[in-house]
Coordinates of C-alpha atoms in Angstrom, one line a residue:
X1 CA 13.4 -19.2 -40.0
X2 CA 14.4 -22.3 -38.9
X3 CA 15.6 -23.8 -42.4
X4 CA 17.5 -20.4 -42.7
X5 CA 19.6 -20.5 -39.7
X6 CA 20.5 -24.0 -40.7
X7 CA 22.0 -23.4 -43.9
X8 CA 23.7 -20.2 -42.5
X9 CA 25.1 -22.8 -39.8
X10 CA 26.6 -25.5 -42.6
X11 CA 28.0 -22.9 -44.6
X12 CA 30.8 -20.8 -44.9
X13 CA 30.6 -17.1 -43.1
X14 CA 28.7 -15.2 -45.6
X15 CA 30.7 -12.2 -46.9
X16 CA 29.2 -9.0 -47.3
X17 CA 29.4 -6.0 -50.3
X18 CA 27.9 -2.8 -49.8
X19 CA 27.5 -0.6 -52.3
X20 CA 27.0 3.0 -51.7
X21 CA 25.7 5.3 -54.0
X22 CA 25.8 9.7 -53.9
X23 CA 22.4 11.4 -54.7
X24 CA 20.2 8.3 -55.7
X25 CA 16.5 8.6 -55.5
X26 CA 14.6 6.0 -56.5
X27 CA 14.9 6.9 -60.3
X28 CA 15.6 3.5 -61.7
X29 CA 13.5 0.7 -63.8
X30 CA 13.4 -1.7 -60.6
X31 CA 11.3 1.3 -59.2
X32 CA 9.0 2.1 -62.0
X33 CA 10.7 4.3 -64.1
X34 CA 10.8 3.0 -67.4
X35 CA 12.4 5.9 -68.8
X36 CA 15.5 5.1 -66.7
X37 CA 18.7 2.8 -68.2
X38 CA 19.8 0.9 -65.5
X39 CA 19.8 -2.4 -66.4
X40 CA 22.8 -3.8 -63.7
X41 CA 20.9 -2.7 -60.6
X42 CA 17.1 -3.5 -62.4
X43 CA 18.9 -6.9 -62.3
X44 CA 20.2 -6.7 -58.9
X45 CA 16.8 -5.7 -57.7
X46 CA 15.4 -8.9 -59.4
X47 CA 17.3 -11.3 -57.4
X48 CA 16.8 -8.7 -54.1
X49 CA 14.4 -7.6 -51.5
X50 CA 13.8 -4.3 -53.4
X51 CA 12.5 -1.9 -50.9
X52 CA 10.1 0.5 -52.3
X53 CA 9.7 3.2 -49.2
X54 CA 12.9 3.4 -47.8
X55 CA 13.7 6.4 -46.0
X56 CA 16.8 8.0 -44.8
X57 CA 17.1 10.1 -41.2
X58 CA 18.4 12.9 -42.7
X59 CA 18.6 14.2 -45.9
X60 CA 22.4 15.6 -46.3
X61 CA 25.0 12.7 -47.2
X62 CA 27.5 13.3 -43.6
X63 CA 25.0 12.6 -41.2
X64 CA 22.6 10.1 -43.4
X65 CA 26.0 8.0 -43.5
X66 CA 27.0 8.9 -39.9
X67 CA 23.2 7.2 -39.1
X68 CA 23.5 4.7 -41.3
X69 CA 26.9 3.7 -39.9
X70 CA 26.1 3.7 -36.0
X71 CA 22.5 2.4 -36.4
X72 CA 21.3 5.4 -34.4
X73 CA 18.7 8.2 -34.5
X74 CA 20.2 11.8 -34.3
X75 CA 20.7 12.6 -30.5
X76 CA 22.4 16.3 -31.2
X77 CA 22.7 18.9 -33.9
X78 CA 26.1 17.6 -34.7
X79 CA 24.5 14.8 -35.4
X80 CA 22.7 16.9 -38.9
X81 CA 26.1 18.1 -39.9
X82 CA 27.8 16.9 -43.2
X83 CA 30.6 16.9 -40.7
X84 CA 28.8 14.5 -38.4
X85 CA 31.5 11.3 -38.7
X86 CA 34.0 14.1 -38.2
X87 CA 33.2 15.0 -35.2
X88 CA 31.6 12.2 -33.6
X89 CA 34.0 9.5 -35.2
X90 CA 37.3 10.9 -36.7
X91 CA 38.2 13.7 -33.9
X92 CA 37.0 11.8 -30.7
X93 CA 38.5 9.4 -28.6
X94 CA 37.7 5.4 -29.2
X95 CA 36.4 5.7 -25.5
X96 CA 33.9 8.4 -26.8
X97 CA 32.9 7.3 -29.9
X98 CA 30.0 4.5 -31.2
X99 CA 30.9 1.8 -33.1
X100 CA 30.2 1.4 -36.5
X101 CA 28.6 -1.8 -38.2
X102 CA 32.1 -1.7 -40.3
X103 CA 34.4 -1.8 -37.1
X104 CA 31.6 -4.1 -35.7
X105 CA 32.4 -7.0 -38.0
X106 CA 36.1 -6.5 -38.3
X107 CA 35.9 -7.1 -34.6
X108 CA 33.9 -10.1 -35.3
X109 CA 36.6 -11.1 -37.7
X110 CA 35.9 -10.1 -41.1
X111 CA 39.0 -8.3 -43.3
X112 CA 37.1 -5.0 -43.8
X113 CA 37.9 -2.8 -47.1
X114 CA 36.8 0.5 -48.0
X115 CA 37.1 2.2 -51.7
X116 CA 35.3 5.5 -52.0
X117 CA 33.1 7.4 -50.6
X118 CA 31.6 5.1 -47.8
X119 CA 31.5 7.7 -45.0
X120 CA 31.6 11.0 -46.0
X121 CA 34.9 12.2 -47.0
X122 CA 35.3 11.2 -50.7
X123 CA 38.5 9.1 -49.9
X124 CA 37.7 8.5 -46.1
X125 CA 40.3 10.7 -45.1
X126 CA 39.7 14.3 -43.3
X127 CA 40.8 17.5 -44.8
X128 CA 39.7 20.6 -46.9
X129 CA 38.5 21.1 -50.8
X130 CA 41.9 22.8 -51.4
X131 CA 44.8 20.7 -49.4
X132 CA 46.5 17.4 -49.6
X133 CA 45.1 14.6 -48.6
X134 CA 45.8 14.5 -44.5
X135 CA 46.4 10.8 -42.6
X136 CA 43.7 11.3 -40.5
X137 CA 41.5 8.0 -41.5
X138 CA 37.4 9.4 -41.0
X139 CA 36.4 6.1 -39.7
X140 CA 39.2 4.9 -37.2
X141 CA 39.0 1.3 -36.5
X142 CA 36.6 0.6 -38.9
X143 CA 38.8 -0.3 -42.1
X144 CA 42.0 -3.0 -42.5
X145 CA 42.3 -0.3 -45.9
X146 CA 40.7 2.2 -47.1
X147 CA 41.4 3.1 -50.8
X148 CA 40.9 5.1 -53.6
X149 CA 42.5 5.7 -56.9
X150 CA 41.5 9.5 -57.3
X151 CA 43.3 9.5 -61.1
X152 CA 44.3 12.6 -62.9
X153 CA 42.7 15.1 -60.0
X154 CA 45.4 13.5 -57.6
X155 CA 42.9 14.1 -54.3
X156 CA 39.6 12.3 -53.5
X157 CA 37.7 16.1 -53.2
X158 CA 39.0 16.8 -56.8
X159 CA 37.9 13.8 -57.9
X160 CA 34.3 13.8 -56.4
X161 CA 34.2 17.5 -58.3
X162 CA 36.0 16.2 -61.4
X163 CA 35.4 17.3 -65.0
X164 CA 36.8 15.0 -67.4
X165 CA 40.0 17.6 -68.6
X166 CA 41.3 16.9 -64.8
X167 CA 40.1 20.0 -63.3
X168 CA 37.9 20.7 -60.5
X169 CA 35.0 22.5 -59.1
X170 CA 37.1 23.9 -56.3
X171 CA 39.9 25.0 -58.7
X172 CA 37.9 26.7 -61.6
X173 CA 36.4 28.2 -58.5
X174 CA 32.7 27.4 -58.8
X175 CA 33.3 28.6 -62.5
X176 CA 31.4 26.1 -64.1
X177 CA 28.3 24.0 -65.5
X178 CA 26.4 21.4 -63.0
X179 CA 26.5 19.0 -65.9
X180 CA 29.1 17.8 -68.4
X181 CA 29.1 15.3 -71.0
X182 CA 32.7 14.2 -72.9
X183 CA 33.9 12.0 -75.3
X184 CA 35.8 10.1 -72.4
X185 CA 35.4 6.6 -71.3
X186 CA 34.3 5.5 -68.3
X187 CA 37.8 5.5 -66.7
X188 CA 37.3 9.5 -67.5
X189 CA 35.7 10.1 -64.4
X190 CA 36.6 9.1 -61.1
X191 CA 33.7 5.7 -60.2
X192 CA 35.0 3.9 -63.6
X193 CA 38.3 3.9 -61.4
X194 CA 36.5 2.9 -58.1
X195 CA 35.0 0.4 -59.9
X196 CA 38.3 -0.8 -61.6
X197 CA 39.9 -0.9 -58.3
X198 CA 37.0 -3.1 -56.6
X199 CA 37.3 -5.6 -59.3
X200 CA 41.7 -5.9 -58.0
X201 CA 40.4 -6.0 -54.6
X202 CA 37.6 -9.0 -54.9
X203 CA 40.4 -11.0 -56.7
X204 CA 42.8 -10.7 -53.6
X205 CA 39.8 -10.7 -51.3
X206 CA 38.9 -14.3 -53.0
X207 CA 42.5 -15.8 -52.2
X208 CA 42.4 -14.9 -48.3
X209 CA 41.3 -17.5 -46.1
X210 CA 38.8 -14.9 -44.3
X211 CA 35.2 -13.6 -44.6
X212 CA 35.2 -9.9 -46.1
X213 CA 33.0 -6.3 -46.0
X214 CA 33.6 -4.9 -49.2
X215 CA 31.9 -1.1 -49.0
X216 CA 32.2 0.3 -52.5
X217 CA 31.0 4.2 -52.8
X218 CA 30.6 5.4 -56.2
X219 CA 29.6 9.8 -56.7
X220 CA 27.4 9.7 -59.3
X221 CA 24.7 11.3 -59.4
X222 CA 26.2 13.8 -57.0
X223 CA 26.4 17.4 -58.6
X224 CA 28.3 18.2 -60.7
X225 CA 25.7 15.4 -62.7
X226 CA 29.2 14.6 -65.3
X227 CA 29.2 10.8 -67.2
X228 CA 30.4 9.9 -70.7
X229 CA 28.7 11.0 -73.6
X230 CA 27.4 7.1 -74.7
X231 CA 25.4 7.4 -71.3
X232 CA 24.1 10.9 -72.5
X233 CA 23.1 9.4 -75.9
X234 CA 21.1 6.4 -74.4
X235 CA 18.0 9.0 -73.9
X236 CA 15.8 10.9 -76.0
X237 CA 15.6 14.4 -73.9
X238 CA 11.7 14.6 -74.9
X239 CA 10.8 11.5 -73.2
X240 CA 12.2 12.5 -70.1
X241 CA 9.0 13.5 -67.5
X242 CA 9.2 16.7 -65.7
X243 CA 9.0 17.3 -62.2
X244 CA 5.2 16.5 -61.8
X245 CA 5.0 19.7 -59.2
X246 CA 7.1 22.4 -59.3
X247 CA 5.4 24.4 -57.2
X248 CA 5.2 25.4 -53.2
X249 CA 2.4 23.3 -52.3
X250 CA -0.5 24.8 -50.8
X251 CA -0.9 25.7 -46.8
X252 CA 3.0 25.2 -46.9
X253 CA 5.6 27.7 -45.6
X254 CA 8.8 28.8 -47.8
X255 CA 10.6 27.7 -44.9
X256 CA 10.2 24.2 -45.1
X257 CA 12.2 24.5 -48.4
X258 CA 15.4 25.8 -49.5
X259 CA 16.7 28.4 -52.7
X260 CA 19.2 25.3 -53.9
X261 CA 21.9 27.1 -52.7
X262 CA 24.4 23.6 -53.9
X263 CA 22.6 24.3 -57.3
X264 CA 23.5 27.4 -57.6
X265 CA 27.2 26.8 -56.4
X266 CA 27.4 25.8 -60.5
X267 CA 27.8 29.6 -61.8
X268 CA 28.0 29.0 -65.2
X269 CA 24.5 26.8 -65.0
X270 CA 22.2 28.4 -67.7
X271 CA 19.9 29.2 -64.9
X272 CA 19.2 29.3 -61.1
X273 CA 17.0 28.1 -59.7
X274 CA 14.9 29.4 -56.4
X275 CA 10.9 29.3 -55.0
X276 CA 9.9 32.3 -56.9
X277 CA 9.6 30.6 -59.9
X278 CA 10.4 27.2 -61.6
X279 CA 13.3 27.5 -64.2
X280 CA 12.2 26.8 -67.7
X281 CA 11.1 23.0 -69.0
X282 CA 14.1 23.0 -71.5
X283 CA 16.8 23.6 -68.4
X284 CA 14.3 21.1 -66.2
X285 CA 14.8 18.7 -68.9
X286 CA 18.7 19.4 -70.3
X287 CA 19.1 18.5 -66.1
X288 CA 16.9 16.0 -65.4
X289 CA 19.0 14.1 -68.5
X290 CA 22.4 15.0 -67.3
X291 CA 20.9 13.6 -64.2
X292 CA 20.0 10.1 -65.6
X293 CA 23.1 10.0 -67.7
X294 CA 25.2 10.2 -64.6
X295 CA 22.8 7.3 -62.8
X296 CA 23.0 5.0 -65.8
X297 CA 26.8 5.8 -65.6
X298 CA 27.2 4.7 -62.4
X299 CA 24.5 1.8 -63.0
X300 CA 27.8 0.5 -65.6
X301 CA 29.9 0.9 -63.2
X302 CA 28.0 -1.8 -60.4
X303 CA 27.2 -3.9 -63.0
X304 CA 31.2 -4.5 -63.6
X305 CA 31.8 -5.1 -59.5
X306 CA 28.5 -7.8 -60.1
X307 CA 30.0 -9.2 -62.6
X308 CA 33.2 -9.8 -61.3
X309 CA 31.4 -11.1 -57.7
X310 CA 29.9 -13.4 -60.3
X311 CA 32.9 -14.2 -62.3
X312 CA 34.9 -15.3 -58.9
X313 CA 32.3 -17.6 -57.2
X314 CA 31.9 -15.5 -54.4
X315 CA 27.9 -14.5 -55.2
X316 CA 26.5 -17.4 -53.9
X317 CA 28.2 -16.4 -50.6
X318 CA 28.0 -12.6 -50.1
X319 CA 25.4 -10.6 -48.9
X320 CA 24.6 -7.7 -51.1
X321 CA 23.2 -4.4 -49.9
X322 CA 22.7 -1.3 -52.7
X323 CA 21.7 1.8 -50.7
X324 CA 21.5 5.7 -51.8
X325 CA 22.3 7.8 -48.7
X326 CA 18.9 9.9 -49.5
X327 CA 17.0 11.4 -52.3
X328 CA 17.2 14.3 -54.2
X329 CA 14.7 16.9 -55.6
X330 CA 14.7 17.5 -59.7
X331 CA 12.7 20.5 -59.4
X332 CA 9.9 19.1 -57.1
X333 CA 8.6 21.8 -55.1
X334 CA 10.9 24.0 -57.1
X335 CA 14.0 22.5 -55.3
X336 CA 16.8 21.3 -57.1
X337 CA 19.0 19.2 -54.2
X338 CA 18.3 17.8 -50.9
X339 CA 18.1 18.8 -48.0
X340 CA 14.2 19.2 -46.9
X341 CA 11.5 16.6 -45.4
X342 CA 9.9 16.1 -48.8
X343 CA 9.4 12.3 -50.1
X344 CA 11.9 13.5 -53.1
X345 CA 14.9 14.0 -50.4
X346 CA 14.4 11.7 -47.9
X347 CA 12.9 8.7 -49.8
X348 CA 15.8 6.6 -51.9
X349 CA 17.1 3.3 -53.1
X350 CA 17.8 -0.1 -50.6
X351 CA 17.6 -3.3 -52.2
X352 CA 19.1 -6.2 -50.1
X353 CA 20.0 -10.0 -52.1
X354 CA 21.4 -12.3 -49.5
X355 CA 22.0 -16.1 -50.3
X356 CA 19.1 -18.7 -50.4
X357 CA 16.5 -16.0 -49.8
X358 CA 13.9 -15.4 -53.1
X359 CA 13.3 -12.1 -54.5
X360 CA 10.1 -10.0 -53.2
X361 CA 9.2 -6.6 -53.7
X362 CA 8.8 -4.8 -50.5
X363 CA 6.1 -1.9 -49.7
X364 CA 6.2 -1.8 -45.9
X365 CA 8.4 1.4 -44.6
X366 CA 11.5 0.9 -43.4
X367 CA 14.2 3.6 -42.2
X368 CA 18.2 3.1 -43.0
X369 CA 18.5 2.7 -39.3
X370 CA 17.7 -0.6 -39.9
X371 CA 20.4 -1.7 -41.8
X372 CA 23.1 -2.2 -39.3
X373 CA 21.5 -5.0 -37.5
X374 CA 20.0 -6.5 -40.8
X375 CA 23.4 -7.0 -41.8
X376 CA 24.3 -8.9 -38.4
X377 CA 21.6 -10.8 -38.3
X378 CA 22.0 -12.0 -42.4
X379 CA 25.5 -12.9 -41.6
X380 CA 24.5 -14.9 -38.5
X381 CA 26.0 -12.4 -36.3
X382 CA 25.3 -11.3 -32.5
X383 CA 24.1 -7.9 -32.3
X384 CA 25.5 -6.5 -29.2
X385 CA 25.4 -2.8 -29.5
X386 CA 22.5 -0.5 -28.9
X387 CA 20.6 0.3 -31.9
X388 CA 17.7 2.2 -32.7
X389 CA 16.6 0.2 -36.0
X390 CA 15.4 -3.1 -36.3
X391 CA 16.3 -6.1 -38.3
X392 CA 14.7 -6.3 -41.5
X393 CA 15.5 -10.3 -41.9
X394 CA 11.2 -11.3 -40.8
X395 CA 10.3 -8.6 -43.6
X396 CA 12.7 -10.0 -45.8
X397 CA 11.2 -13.5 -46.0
X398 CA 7.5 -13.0 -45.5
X399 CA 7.5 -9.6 -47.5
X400 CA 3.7 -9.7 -46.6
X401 CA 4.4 -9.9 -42.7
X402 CA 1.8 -7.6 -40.6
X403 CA 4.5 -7.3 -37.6
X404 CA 6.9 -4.7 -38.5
X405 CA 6.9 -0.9 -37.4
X406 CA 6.1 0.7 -39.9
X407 CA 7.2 4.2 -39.5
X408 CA 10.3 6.0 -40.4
X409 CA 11.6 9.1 -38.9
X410 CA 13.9 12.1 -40.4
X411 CA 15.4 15.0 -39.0
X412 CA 16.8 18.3 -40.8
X413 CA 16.0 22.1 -41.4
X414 CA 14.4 22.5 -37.8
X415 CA 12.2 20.1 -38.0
X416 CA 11.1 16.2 -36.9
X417 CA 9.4 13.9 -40.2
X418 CA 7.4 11.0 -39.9
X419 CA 6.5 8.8 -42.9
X420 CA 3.8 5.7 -42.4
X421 CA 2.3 4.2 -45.0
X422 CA -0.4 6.4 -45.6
X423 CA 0.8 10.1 -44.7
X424 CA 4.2 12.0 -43.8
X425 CA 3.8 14.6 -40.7
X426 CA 6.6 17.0 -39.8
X427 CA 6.7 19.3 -37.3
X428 CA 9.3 22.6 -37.5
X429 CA 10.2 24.0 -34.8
X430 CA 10.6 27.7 -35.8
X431 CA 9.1 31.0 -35.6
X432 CA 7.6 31.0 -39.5
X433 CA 4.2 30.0 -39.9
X434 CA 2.8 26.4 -40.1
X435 CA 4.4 24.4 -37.3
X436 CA 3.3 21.4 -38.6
X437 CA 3.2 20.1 -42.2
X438 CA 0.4 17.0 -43.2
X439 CA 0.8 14.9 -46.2
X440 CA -1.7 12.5 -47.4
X441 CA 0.7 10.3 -49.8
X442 CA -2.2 7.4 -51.0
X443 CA -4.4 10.6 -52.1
X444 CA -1.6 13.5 -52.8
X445 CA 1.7 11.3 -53.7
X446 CA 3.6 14.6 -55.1
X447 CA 3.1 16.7 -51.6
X448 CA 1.0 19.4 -52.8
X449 CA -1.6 20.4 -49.8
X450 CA -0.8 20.4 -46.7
X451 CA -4.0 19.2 -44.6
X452 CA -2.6 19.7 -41.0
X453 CA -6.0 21.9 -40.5
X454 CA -8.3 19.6 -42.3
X455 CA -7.6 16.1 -40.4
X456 CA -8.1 16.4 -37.1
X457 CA -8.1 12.9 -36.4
X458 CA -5.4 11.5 -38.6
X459 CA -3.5 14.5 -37.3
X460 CA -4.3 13.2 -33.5
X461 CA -2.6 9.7 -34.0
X462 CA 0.3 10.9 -36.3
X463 CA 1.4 13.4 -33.6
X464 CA 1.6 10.7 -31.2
X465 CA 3.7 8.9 -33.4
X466 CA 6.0 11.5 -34.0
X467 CA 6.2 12.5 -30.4
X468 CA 7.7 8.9 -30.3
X469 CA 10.8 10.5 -32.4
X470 CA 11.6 13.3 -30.4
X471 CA 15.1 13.3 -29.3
X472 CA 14.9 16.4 -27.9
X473 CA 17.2 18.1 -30.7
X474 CA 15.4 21.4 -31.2
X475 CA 13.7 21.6 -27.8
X476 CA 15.4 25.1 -27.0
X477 CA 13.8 26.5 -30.0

């Protein structure tokens, strides 16, 4: 540690980019997948601390980033809202509102740059599917610019719902496929311009006399699951794997799932899908393609903002963090989306590369609440605010270390997760049956028994553990 704080002390301040990605679980080579083309982040996770069960507070993008961005553990209901920054950010008073890591090292003097979807807004401005863009920033304090090129669709929503003709989810009104594939390059959809405009923005970055935080949020894999047809033709459909459950597992309630309602927003899909039964292995697989297409689309797309980072000199003095804001299900459990306290939702991607620290692959659990003072501490900077996580810089050079925490908690659809090493517990607080759901993830990795009834003891020290997390949001159930 010692030898680390020296050469953060002789050199320059470190910059940092963070890269943000929509939808992305863990379905890349770096994590095991051969089947998966993603050779630009496979090679970012080389040189990185790849982080193999990272978990995400709660599994719906607003208030995952609204966590990520304060460094704190849902204290409210708003907190679980896809409007979360809204309302605890854009719409309240700077008196009222917690600072986010962004604002945190402007303050500290970094020039602080936003392009895309960083917060949860697809632009970073606040208003509806159907109106102009508004002025009112989601983020205040937080950005010296925010940008966004949305193209041909002319607002960031219409972008983020984009087909490659120009129109829109919102404006074909929901009449349309979850997938597309077109004979566009990648400038036809909306993160080949986010990535275009990241590349302008290093170049000027590079000429100011002034440490930077790049954040960078790309869409893809987000629904509708659209990339160019070359990304489509990169995989054979019949070695694609199915969703190895598609089932509810057993001692489980229909509660602690959902029918996919996002899904199903798609009306022209070929199917819908829902718990009654799984939709047919040809529709699995035509998705679970347009799925990968859209992730090795968006893999180009990094891989030209690396490159460039490359190109300019500045890797050797950034910090670089790649982070999905949560999972996503592809037919596991029969859920096609987010939104539960399975592994498929709440575990997804965090790799971290910062300068003079070698690669290591890292099993111990970590939550995304941790990131916020990981990034202080990388960059050699105080952390003065009151965080929940912890600093993942002791995991991140002694990958083996035996002091760390351990445990990650989530929050959503009434009920409290915890995920160890060994075993996710959740409790739901609701009238349906089975209060509590028990996963044994070394013997059962695809969730499919629940043994709350069966393992008394590991049951007895879990619940203590989760009683830990708490925060009193559904106490007047």
């Amino acid at each position: 540690m010692l030898l680390f704080q020296s050469i953060a002390q002789e050199r320059d301040p470190l910059n940092v980019l963070f890269i943000a990605v929509d939808d992305l679980r863990p379905e890349l080579g770096a994590y095991g997948k051969a089947y998966a083309i993603t050779p630009h982040m496979d090679r970012l996770a080389s040189q990185s601390s790849l982080f193999t069960n990272h978990y995400v507070t709660v599994p719906t993008c607003g208030a995952s980033r609204y966590s990520l961005l304060v460094g704190k553990l849902p204290q409210s209901r708003q907190d679980l809202s896809n409007m979360a920054v809204v309302n605890q950010l854009a719409r309240k008073p700077e008196s009222e509102r917690r600072k986010t890591f962004i604002q945190d090292f402007r303050e500290k003097g970094y020039y602080t740059v936003g392009i895309g979807k960083i917060s949860h807004h697809p632009d970073g401005y606040v208003y509806e599917y159907d109106q102009p863009k508004s002025d009112l920033i989601e983020l205040p304090g937080s950005w010296d610019e925010m940008l966004f090129n949305p193209g041909k669709w002319e607002t960031g929503h219409n972008a983020f719902f984009g087909y490659a003709d120009g129109s829109n989810r919102t404006d074909r009104n929901k009449q349309v496929k979850p997938y597309e594939m077109a004979e566009v390059s990648d400038d036809g959809y909306a993160d080949g311009l986010s990535a275009q405009l990241a590349i302008t923005k290093l170049q000027e970055l590079k000429a100011k006399d002034q440490p930077f935080f790049l954040g960078v949020g790309f869409f893809k894999p987000h629904l509708p699951f659209t990339a160019p047809k070359k990304y489509w033709d990169l995989y054979d459909p019949e070695e694609i794997p199915l969703a190895p459950f598609p089932a509810i597992p057993q001692g489980s309630s229909r509660a602690s799932l959902i029918q996919s309602g996002e899904f199903n927003q798609y009306a022209l899909g070929e199917e819908k899908a829902g718990l009654d039964q799984a939709v047919s292995e040809d529709y699995a697989r035509k998705l679970r393609h347009a799925y990968l297409a859209s992730v090795s689309y968006v893999d180009a797309q990094i891989g030209k903002v690396l490159d460039e980072l490359e190109r300019l000199g500045l890797a050797e003095n950034t910090v670089i963090v790649l982070w999905g804001d949560h999972g996503w299900h592809l037919g596991d459990q029969l859920v096609w989306g987010k939104h539960t306290l399975f592994e498929s939702a709440l575990r997804s991607v965090l790799m971290i590369k910062a300068p003079g620290i070698p690669a290591a692959k890292i099993k111990q659990v970590v939550s995304t609440l941790d990131i916020y003072p990981t990034l202080l501490d990388l960059t050699g900077n105080a952390d003065d605010s009151d965080l929940d996580g912890k600093s993942l810089v002791g995991l991140i050079k002694n990958s083996q270390s035996e002091n760390w925490r351990n445990t990650a908690y989530s929050y959503f659809n009434q009920g409290i997760s915890l995920r160890t090493p060994t075993h996710r517990l959740t409790q739901y607080f609701r009238s349906e049956s089975q209060e509590f759901e028990l996963y044994d993830l070394i013997q059962d990795p695809n969730e499919t028994q629940n043994i709350a009834s069966y393992s008394p003891q590991v049951f007895g020290v879990l619940k203590a553990l989760l009683d830990a997390g708490n925060t009193g949001l559904f106490e007047d159930q």
